[in-house]
XYZ file of N, CA, C and O in Angstrom:
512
model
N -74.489 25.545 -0.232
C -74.913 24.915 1.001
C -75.106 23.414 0.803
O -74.903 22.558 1.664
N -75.402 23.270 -0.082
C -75.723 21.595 -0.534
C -74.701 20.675 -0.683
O -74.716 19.584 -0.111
N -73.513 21.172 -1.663
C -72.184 20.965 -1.469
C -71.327 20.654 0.049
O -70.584 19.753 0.439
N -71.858 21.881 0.627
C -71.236 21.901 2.116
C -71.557 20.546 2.563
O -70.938 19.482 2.604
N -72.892 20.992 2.930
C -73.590 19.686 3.291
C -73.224 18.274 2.746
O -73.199 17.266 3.452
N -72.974 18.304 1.552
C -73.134 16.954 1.432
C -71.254 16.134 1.612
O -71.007 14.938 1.461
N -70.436 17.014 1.890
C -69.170 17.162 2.417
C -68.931 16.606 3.350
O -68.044 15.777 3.554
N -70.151 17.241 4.403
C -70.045 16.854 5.629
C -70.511 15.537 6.017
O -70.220 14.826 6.978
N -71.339 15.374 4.998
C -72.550 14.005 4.984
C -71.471 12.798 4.867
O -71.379 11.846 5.642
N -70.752 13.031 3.834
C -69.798 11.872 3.601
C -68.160 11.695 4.210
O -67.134 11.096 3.888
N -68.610 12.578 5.242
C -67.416 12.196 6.101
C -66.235 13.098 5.582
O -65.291 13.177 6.368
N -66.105 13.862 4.282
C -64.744 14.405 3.684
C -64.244 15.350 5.051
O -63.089 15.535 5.434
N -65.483 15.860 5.622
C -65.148 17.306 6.612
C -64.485 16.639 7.543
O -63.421 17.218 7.761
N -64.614 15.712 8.181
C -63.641 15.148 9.320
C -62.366 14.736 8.919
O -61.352 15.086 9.522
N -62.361 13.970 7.879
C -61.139 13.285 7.256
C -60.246 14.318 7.058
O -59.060 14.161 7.347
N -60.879 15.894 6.363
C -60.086 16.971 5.964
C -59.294 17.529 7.345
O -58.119 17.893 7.405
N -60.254 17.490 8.401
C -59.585 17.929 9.657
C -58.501 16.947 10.502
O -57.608 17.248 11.294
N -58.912 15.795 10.049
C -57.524 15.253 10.406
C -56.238 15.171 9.578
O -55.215 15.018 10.245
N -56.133 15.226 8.577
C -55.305 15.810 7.435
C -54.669 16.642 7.775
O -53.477 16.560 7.477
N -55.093 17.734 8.486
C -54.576 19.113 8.852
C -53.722 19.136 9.740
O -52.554 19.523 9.768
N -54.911 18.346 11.030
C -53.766 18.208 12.276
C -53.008 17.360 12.065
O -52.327 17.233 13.082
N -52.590 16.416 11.039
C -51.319 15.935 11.207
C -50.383 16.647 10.504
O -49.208 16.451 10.816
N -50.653 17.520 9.524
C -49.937 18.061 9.094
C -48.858 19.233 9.850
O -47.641 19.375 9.729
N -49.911 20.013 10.700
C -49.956 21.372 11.812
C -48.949 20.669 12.666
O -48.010 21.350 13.078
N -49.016 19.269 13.024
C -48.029 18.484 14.452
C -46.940 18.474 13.589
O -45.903 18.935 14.066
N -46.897 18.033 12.341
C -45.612 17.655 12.017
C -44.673 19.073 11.912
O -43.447 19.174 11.971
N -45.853 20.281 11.711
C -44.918 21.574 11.625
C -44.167 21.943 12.965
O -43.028 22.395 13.082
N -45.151 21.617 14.010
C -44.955 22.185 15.272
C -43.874 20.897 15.912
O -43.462 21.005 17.067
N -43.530 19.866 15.169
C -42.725 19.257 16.106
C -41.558 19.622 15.454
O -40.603 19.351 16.183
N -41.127 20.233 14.158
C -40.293 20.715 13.181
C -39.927 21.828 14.311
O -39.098 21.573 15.185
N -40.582 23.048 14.238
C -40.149 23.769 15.704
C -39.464 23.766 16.087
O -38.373 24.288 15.859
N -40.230 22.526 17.639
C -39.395 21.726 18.654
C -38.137 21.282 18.305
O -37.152 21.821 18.808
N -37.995 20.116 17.290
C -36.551 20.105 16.830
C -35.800 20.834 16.260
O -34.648 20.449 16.059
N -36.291 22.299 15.763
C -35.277 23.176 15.052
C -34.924 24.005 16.216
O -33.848 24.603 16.261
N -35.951 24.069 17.327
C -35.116 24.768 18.268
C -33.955 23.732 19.072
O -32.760 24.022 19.120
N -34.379 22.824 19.518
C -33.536 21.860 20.362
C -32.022 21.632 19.391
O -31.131 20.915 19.846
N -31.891 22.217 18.241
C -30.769 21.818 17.653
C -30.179 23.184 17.493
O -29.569 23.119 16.426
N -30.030 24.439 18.011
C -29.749 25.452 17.921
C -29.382 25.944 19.843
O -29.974 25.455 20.806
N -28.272 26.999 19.904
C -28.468 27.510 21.248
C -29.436 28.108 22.029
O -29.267 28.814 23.022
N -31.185 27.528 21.126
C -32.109 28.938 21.836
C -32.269 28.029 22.759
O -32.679 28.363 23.870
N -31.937 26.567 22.423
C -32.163 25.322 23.486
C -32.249 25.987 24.444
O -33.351 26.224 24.937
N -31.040 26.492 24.992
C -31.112 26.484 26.507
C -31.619 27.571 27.190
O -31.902 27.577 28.388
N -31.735 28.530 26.387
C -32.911 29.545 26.847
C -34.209 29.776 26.513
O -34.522 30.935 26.786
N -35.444 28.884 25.840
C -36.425 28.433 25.235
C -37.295 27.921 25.913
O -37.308 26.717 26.169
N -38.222 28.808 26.342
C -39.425 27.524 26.870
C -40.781 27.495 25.908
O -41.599 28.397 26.086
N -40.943 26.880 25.287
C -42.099 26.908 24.172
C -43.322 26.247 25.000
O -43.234 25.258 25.728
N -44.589 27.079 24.705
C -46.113 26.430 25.349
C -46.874 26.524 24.300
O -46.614 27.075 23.230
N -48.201 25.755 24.751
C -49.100 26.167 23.408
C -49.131 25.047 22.350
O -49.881 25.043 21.374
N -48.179 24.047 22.676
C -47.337 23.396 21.417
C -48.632 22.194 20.968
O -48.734 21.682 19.853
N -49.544 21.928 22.162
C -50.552 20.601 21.859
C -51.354 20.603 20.402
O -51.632 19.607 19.734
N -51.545 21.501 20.201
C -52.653 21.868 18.696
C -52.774 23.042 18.402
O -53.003 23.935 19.218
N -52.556 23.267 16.525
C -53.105 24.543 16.380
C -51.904 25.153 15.442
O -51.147 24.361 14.880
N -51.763 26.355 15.301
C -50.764 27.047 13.862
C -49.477 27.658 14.558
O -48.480 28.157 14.037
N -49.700 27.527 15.479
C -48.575 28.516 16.488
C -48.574 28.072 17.809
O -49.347 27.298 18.374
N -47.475 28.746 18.272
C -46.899 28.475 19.895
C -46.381 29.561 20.361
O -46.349 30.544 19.620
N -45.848 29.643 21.714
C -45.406 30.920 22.079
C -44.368 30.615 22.701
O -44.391 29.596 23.391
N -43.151 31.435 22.623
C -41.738 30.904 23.335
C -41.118 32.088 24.065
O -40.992 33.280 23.785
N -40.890 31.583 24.756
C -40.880 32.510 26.399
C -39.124 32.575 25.993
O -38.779 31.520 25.462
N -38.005 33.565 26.137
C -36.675 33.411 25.746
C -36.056 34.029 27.070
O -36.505 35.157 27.273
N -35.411 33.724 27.748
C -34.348 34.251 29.037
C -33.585 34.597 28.125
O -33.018 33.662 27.559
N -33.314 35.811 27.699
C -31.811 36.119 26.537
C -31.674 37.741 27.703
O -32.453 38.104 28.584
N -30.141 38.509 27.133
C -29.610 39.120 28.331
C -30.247 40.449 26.639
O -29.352 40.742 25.846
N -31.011 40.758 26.495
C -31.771 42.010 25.613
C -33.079 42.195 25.786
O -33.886 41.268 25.723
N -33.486 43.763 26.086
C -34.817 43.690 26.138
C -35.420 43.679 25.242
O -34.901 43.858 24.140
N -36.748 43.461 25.401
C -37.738 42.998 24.308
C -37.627 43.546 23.213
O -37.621 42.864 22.188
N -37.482 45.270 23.171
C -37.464 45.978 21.641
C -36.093 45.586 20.939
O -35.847 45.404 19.746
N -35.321 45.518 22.005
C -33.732 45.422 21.458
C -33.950 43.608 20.582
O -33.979 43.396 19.369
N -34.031 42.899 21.366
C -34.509 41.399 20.759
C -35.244 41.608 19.494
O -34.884 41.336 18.349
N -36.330 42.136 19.913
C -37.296 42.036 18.291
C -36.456 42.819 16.877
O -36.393 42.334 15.747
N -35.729 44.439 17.428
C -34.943 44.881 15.891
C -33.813 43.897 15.808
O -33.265 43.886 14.706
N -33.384 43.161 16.602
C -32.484 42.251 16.129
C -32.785 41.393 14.951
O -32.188 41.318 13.877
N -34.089 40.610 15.483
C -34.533 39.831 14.314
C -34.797 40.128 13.289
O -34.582 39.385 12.331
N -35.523 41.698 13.145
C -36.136 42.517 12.418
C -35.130 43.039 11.301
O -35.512 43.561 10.254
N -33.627 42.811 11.694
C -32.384 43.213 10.574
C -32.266 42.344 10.318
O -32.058 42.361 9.105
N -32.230 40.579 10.980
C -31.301 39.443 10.329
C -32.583 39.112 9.480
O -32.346 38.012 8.981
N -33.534 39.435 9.172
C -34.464 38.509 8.335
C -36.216 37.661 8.876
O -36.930 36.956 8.162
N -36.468 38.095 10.397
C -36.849 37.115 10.794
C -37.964 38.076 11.342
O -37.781 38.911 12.228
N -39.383 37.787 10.553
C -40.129 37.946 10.839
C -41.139 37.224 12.140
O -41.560 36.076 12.281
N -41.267 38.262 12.840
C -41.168 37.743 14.593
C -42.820 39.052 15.444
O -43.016 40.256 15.275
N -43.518 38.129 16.181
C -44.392 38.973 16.811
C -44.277 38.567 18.121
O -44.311 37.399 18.508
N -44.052 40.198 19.235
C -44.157 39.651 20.862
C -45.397 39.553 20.902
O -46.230 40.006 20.117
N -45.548 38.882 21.937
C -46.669 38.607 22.672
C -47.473 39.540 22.821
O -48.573 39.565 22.269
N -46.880 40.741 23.851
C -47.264 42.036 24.267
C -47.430 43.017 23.235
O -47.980 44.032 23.665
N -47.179 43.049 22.186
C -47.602 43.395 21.053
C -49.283 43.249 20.159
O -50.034 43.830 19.376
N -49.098 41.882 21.076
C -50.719 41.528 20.517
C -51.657 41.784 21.749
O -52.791 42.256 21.669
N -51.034 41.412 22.867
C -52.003 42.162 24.326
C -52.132 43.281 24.666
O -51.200 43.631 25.390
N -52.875 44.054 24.485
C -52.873 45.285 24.754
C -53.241 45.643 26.368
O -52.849 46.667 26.928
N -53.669 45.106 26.695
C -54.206 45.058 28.573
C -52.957 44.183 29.303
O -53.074 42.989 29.580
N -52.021 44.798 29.507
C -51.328 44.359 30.555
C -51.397 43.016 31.678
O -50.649 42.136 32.105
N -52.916 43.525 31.854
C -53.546 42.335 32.980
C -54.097 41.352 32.393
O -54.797 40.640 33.113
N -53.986 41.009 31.034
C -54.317 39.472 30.695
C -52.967 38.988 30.035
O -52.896 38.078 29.208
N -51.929 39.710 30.508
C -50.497 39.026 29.912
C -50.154 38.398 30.987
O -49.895 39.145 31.930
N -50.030 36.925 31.240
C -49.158 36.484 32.216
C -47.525 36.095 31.808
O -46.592 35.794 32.553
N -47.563 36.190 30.740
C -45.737 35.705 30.485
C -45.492 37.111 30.536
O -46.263 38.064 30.648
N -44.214 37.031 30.424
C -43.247 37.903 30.702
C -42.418 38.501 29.163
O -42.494 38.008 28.038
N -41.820 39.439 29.515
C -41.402 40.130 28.190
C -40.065 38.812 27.628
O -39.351 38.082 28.314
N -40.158 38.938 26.406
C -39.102 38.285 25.309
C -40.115 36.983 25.328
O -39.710 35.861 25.631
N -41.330 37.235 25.008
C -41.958 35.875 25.075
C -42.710 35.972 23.401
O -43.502 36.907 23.523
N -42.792 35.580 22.310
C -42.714 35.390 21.460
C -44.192 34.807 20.433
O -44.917 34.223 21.238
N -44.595 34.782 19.567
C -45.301 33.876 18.942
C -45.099 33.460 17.507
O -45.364 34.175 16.540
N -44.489 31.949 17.444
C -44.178 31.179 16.391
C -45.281 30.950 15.751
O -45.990 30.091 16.276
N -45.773 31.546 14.547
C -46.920 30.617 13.968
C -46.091 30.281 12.763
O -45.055 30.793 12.341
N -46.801 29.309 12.333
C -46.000 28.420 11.070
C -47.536 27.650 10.341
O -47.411 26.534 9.836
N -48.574 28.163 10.344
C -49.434 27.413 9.128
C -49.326 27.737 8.022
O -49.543 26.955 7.096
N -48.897 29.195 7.825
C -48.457 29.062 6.017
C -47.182 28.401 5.824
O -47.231 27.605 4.886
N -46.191 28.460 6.334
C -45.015 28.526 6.047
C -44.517 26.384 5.819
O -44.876 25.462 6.551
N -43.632 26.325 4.553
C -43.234 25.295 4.361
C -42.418 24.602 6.056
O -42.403 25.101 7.181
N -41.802 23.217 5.497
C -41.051 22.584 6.787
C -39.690 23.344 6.573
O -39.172 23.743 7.616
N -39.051 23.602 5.454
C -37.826 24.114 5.244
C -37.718 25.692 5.643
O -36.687 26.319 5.888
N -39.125 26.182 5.642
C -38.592 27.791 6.000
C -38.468 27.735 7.865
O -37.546 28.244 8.503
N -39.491 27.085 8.377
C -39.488 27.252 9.732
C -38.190 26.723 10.022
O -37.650 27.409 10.889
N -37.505 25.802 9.647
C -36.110 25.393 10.179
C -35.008 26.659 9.601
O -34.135 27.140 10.323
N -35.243 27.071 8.184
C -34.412 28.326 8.354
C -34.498 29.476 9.209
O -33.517 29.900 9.820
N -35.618 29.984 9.270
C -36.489 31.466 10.647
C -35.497 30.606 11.444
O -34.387 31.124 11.567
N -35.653 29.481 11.975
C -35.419 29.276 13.529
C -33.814 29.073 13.406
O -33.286 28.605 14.415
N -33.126 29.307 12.512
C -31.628 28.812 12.423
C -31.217 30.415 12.291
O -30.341 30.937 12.980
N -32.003 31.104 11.283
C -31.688 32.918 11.883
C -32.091 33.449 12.803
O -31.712 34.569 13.147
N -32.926 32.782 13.393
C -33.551 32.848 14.760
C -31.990 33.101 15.819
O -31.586 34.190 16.227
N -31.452 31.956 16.024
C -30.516 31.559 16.530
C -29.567 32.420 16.610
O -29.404 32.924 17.721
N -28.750 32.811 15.602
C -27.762 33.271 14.359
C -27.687 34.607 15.189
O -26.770 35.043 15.884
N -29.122 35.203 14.860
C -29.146 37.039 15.481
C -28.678 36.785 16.784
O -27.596 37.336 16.987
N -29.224 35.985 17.971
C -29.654 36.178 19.114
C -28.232 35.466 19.784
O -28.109 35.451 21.009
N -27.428 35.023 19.111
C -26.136 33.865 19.679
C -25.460 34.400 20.486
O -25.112 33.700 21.437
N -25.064 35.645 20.449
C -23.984 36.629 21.573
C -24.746 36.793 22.296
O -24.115 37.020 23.328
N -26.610 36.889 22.693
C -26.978 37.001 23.666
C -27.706 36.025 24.565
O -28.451 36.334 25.495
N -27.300 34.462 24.049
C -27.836 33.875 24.783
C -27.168 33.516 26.179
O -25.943 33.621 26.122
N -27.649 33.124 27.408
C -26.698 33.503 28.291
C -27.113 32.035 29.227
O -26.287 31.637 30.049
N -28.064 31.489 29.094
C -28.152 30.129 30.011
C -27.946 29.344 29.143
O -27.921 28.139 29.393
C-alpha cells in the first residue's frame, strides 16, 4: 500500500496511464488502417474506436453470422460476435455480423495479419 501510494504521490500513476493510451490509439488506429487497406473497407463500420482495448465492427457481408464466424474459425482468426457476449437480446442494438476487435495483448504486426486473414476468409463474400 505504501508503494502504491507513493506511485501515485509522484505522479508515475498518471504518466503510466498516459503511456497506455497512447499506446492502445496507436493499436486501434493500426485497425482502422488495416481495415481501410483490405476489401472489409467497404463493408465495415467500426464504433467504439475513441478509447480503450477493443472496438466493434458491424460487417454487411452476404453470410450469416454462424456461417461468418466458422469461416474465420478455419482460416486462423480468432473472432468474438457481439451476440455471443449479449445474452438478452434487448440490450443488443447492432445487428448480427457485428463483431469485437480487441487488440490489448496482441503486437502491431499480428493485428495487421488477423485483419489481412480477416479479409482473405471473407473476400468471396464481400458484396458492397
Amino acid at each position: 500500500q505504501v508503494t502504491l501510494s507513493r506511485f501515485i504521490d509522484l505522479g508515475y500513476y498518471e504518466q503510466h496511464v498516459g503511456y497506455m493510451r497512447s499506446i492502445y490509439r496507436e493499436k486501434m488506429n493500426t485497425v482502422k488502417g488495416a481495415v481501410a487497406e483490405t476489401p472489409l473497407a467497404r463493408c465495415t463500420r467500426l464504433s467504439g474506436c475513441d478509447e480503450g482495448l477493443f472496438c466493434l465492427a458491424q460487417f454487411d457481408i452476404s453470410l450469416s453470422e454462424n456461417e461468418s464466424y466458422q469461416l474465420l474459425m478455419k482460416n486462423g482468426v480468432k473472432a468474438s460476435t457481439l451476440s455471443s457476449c449479449i445474452k438478452n437480446a434487448a440490450l443488443s442494438r447492432y445487428p448480427l455480423n457485428t463483431y469485437i476487435i480487441g487488440f490489448g495483448e496482441l503486437k502491431i504486426s499480428q493485428i495487421q495479419d488477423g485483419i489481412r486473414k480477416w479479409a482473405r476468409a471473407w473476400r468471396p463474400y464481400i458484396t458492397t
